[in-house]
CSV table of C-alpha atoms in Angstrom, one decimal:
chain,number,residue,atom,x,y,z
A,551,UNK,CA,14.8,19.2,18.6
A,552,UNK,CA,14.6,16.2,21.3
A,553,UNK,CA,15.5,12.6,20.4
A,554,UNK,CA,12.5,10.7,21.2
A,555,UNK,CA,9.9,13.2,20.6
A,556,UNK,CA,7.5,12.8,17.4
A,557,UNK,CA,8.9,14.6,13.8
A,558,UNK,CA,7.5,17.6,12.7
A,559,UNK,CA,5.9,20.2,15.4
A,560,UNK,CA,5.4,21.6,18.9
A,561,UNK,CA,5.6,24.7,20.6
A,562,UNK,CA,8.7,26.9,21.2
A,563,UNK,CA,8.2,28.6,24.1
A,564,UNK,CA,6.1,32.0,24.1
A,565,UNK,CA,6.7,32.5,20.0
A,566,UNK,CA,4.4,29.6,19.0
A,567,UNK,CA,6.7,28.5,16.3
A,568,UNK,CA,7.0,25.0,15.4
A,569,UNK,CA,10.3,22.4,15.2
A,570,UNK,CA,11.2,19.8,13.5
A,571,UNK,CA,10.9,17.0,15.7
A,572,UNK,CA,12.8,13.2,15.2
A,573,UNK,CA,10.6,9.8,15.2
A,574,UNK,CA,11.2,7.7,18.5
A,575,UNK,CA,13.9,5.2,18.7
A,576,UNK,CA,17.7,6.9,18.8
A,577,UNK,CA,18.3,8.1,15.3
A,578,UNK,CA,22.1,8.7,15.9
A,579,UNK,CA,23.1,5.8,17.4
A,580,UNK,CA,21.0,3.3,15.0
A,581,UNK,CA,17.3,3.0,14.3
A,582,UNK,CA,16.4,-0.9,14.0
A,583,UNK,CA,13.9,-1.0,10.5
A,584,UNK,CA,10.7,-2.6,11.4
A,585,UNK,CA,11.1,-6.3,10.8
A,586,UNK,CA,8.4,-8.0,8.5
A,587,UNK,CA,5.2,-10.0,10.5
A,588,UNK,CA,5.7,-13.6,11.4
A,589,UNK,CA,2.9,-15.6,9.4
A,590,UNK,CA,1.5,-16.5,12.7
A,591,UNK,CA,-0.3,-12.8,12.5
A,592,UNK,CA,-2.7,-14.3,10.1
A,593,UNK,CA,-5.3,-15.1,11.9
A,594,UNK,CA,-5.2,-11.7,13.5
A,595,UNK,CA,-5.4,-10.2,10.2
A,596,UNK,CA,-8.3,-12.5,8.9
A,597,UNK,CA,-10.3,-11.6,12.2
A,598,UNK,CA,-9.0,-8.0,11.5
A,599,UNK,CA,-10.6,-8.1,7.6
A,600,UNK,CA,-13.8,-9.4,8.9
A,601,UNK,CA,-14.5,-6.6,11.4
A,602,UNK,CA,-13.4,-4.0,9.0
A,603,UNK,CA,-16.1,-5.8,6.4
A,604,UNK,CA,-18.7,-5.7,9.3
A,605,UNK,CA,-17.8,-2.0,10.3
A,606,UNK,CA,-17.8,-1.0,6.3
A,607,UNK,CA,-21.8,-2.5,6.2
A,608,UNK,CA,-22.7,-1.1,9.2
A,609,UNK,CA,-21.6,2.5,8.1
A,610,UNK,CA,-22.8,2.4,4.8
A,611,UNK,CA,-26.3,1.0,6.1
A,612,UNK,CA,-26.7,4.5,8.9
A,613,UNK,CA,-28.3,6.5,6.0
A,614,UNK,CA,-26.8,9.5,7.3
A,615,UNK,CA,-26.3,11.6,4.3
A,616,UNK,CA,-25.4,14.8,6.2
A,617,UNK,CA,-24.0,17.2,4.1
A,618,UNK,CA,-24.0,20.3,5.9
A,619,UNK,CA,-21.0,22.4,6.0
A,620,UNK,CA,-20.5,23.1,10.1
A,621,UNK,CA,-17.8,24.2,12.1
A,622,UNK,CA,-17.1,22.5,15.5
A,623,UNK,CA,-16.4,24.4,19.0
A,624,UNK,CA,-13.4,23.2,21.3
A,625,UNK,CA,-14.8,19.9,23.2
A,626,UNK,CA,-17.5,18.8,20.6
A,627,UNK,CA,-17.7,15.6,18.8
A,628,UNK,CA,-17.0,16.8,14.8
A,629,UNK,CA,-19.9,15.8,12.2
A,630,UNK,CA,-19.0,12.8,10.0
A,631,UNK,CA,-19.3,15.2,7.0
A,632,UNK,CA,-16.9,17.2,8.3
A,633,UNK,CA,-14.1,14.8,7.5
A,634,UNK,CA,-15.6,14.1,3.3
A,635,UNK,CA,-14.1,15.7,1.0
A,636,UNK,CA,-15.6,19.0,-0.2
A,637,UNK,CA,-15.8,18.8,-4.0
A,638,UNK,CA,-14.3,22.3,-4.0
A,639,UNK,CA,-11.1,22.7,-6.2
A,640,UNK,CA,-7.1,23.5,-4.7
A,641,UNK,CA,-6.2,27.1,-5.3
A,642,UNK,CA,-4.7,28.3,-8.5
A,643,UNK,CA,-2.3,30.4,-7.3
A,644,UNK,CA,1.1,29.7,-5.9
A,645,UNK,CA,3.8,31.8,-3.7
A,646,UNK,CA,7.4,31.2,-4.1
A,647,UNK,CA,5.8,27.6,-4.4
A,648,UNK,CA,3.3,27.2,-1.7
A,649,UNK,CA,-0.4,27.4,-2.3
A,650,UNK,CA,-1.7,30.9,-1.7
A,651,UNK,CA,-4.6,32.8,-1.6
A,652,UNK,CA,-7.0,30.7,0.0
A,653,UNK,CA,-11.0,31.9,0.4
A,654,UNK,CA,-12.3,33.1,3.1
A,655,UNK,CA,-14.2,30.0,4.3
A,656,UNK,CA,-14.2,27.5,6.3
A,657,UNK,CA,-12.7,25.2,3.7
A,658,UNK,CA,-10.6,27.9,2.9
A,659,UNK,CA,-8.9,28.0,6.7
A,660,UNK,CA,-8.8,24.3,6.2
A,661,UNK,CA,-7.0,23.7,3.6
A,662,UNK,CA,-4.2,26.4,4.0
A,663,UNK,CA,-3.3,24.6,7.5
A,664,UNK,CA,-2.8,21.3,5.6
A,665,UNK,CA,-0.7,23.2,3.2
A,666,UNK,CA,1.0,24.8,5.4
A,667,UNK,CA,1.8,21.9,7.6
A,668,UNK,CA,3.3,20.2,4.7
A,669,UNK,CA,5.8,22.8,3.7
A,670,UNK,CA,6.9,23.4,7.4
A,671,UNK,CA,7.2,19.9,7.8
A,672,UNK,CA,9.2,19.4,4.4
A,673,UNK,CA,12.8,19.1,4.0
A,674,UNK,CA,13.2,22.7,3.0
A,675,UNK,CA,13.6,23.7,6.2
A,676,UNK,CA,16.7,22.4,6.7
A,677,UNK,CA,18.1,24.9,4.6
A,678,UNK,CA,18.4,28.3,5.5
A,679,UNK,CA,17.5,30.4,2.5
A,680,UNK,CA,14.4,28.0,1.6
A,681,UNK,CA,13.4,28.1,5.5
A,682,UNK,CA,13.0,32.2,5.0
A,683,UNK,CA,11.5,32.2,2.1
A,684,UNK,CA,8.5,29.4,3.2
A,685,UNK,CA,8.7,31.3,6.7
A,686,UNK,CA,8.0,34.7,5.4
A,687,UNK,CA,5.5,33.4,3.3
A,688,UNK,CA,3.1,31.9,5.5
A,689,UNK,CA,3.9,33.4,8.1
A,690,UNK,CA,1.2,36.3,10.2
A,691,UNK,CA,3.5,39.5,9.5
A,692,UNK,CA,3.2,39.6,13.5
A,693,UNK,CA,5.2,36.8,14.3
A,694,UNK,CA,7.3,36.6,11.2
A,695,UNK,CA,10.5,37.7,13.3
A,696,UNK,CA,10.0,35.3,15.9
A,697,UNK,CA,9.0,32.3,14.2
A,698,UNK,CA,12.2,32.7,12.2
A,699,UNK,CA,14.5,33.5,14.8
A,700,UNK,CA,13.2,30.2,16.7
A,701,UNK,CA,13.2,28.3,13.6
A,702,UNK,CA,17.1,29.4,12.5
A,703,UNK,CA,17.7,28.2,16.7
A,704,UNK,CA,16.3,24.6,15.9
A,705,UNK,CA,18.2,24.4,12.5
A,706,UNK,CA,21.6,24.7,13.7
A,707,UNK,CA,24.7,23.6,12.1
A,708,UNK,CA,25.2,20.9,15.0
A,709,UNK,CA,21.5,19.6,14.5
A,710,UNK,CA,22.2,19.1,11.2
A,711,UNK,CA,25.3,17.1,11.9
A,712,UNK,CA,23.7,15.2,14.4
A,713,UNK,CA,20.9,13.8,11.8
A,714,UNK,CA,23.5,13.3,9.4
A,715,UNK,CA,23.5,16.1,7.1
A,716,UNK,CA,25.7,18.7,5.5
A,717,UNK,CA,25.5,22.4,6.8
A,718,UNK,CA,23.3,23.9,3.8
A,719,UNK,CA,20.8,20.7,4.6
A,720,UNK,CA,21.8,18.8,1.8
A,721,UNK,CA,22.2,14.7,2.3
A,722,UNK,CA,25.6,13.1,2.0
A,723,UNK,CA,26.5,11.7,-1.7
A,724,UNK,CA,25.1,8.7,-2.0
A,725,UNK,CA,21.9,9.1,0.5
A,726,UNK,CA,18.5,10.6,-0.1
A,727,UNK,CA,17.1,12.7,2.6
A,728,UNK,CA,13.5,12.5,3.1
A,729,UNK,CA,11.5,14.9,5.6
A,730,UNK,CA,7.6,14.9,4.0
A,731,UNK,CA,5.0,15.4,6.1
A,732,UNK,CA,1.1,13.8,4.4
A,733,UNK,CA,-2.2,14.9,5.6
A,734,UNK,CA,-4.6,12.7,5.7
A,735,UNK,CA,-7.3,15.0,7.4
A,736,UNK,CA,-8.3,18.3,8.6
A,737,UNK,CA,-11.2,19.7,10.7
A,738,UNK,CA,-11.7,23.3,12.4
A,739,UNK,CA,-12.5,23.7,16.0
A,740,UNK,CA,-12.8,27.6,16.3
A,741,UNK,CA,-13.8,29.8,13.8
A,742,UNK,CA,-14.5,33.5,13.4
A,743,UNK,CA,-14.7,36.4,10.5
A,744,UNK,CA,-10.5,36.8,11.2
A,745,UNK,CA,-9.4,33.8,12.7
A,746,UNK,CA,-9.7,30.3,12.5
A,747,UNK,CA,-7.9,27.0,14.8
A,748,UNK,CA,-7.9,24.1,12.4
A,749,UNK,CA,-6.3,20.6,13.5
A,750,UNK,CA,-4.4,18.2,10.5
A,751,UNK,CA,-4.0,14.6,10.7
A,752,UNK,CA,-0.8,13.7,9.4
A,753,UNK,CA,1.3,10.7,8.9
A,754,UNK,CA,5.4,11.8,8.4
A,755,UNK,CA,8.5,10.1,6.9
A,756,UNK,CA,11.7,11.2,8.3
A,757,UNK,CA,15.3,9.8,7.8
A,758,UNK,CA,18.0,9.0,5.7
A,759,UNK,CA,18.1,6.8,2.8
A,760,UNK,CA,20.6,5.0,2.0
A,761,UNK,CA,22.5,1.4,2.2
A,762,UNK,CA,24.6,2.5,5.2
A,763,UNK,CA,22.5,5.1,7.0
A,764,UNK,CA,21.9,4.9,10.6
A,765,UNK,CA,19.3,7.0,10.8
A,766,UNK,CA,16.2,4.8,7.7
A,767,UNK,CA,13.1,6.5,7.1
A,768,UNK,CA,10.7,5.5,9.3
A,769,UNK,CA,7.2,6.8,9.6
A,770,UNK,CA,5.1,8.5,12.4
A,771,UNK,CA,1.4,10.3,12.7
A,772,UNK,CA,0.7,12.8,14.7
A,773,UNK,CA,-1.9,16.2,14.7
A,774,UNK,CA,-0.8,19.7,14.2
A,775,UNK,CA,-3.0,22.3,15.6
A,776,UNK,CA,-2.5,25.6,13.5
A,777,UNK,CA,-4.1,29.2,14.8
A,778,UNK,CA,-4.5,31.3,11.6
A,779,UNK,CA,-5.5,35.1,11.1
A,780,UNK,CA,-6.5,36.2,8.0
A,781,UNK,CA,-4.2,39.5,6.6
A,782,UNK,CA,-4.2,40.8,3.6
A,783,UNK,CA,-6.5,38.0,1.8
A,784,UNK,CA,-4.9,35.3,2.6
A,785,UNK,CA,-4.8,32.7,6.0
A,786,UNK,CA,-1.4,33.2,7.8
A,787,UNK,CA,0.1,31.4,10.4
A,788,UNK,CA,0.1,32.7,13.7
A,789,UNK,CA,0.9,29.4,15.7
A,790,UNK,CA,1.5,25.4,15.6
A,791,UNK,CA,1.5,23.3,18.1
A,792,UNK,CA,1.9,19.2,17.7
A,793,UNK,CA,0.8,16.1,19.8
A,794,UNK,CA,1.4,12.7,18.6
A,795,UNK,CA,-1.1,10.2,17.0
A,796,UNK,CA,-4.1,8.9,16.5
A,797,UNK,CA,-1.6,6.0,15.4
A,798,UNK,CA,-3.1,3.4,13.5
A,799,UNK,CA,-2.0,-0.5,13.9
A,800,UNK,CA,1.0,-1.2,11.5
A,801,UNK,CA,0.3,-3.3,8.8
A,802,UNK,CA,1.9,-6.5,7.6
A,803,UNK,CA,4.0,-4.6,4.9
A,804,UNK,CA,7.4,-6.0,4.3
A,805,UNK,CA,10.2,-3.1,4.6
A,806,UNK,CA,11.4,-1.6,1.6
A,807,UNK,CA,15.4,-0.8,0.4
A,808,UNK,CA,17.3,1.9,0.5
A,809,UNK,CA,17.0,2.2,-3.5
A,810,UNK,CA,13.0,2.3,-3.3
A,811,UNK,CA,12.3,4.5,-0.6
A,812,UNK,CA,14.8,6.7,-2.5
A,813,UNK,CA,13.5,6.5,-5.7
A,814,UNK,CA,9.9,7.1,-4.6
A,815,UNK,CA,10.7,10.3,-2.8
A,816,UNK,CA,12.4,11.2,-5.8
A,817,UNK,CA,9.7,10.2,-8.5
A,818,UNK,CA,6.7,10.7,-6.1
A,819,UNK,CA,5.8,14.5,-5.9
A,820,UNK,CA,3.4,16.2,-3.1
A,821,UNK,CA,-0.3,17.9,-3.9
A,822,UNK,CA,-2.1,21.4,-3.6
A,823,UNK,CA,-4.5,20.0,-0.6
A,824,UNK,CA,-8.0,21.2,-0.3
A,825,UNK,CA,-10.4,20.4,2.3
């Protein structure tokens, strides 16, 4: 993991696993917590509300009511139904935790990469026998080995010293570890009878929470790129790369406390994603 690169994933060499990766700004040595808008903003934001109004008329006034169900080729411009949601239910099955057993759609390649992005951007694998288990599980039994030996590399004892943690991943008593990754959309740019290349949307939270932590939750977006194969009837990850954004403007939200962001992650729990 590099300092200064976005959380969550990129490339490891010729294996095509992923790693963690830390928000920008120093996380050892003291990341500042993003200080609350000046009043003086508000005439931006009033100007900001009208064009969103504007935009909202416009879009709802196109009459495009495009429905069809299309995959995209690398380079072309996506269809604006291709980012609505489907209609069609999560999966009802689970593995060791993590949605399983996803049809062998479109949709279906879809929705396992935004599962999957979420559990191998979740906190789980900063421990080692969790790490395995999600690992093995959504892992192509063709890169199983690797994508385990790189991810053991990354999740070294040192690491997790370095981002203030204990050596099975736990958080320090008193302090709430958050690592949670959120899509917020998916579309597919290849697609074939075996394989599919699906690109997620995500926003990440990533830090430590608590009154005297030097390394706060702070949030970053970014879009992981997942190849899948299908094996065995089920989507499996073959590779994940990451680049960072689209990054949308921050809004005028005041920071929250220590005790909040805590008890949020705590009370708050994730969902079966579907396309």
């Amino acid at each position: 993991m590099n300092p200064g690169d976005e959380q969550s994933y990129s490339d490891y060499g010729d294996t095509g696993h992923t790693r963690t990766r830390l928000p920008e700004n120093d996380p050892y040595g003291g990341a500042p917590r993003r200080p609350h808008r000046s009043s003086s903003k508000s005439l931006v934001t009033v100007v900001g509300v009208v064009v969103l109004l504007i935009a909202a008329i416009a879009f709802a006034n196109r009459g495009d009511d495009t429905t069809k169900d299309t995959a995209t080729t690398k380079g072309s411009r996506p269809q604006t139904s291709s980012t609505a949601p489907s209609g069609t239910h999560p999966v009802g099955t689970k593995t060791t935790g993590i949605p399983s057993n996803f049809p062998r759609t479109e949709q279906g390649a879809q929705s396992a990469a935004a599962n999957y992005a979420v559990v191998l951007g979740s906190d789980g694998m900063f421990n080692t026998a969790r790490r395995h288990q999600i690992v093995q599980t959504v892992a192509d039994p063709s890169t199983v080995s690797s994508l385990q030996a790189g991810f053991d590399a990354d999740y070294s004892s040192s690491f997790l010293r370095k981002v203030g943690l204990n050596d099975d991943g736990s958080a320090p008593k008193g302090s709430t570890f958050v690592n949670r990754t959120v899509p917020v959309g998916t579309r597919t740019t290849t697609l074939s009878e075996g394989a599919a290349t699906v690109e997620v949307w995500c926003n990440g939270l990533f830090g430590l929470a608590s009154d005297s932590s030097t390394n706060p939750v702070t949030s970053n977006w970014f879009t992981v790129t997942m190849r899948l194969s299908w094996d065995n009837g089920d989507w499996k990850v073959r590779e994940s790369t990451q680049k960072t954004g689209p990054t949308p403007v921050t809004g005028d939200n005041p920071v929250s406390g220590a005790g909040d962001i805590s008890r949020a992650v705590q009370e708050f729990g994730g969902f079966t994603y579907a396309r």
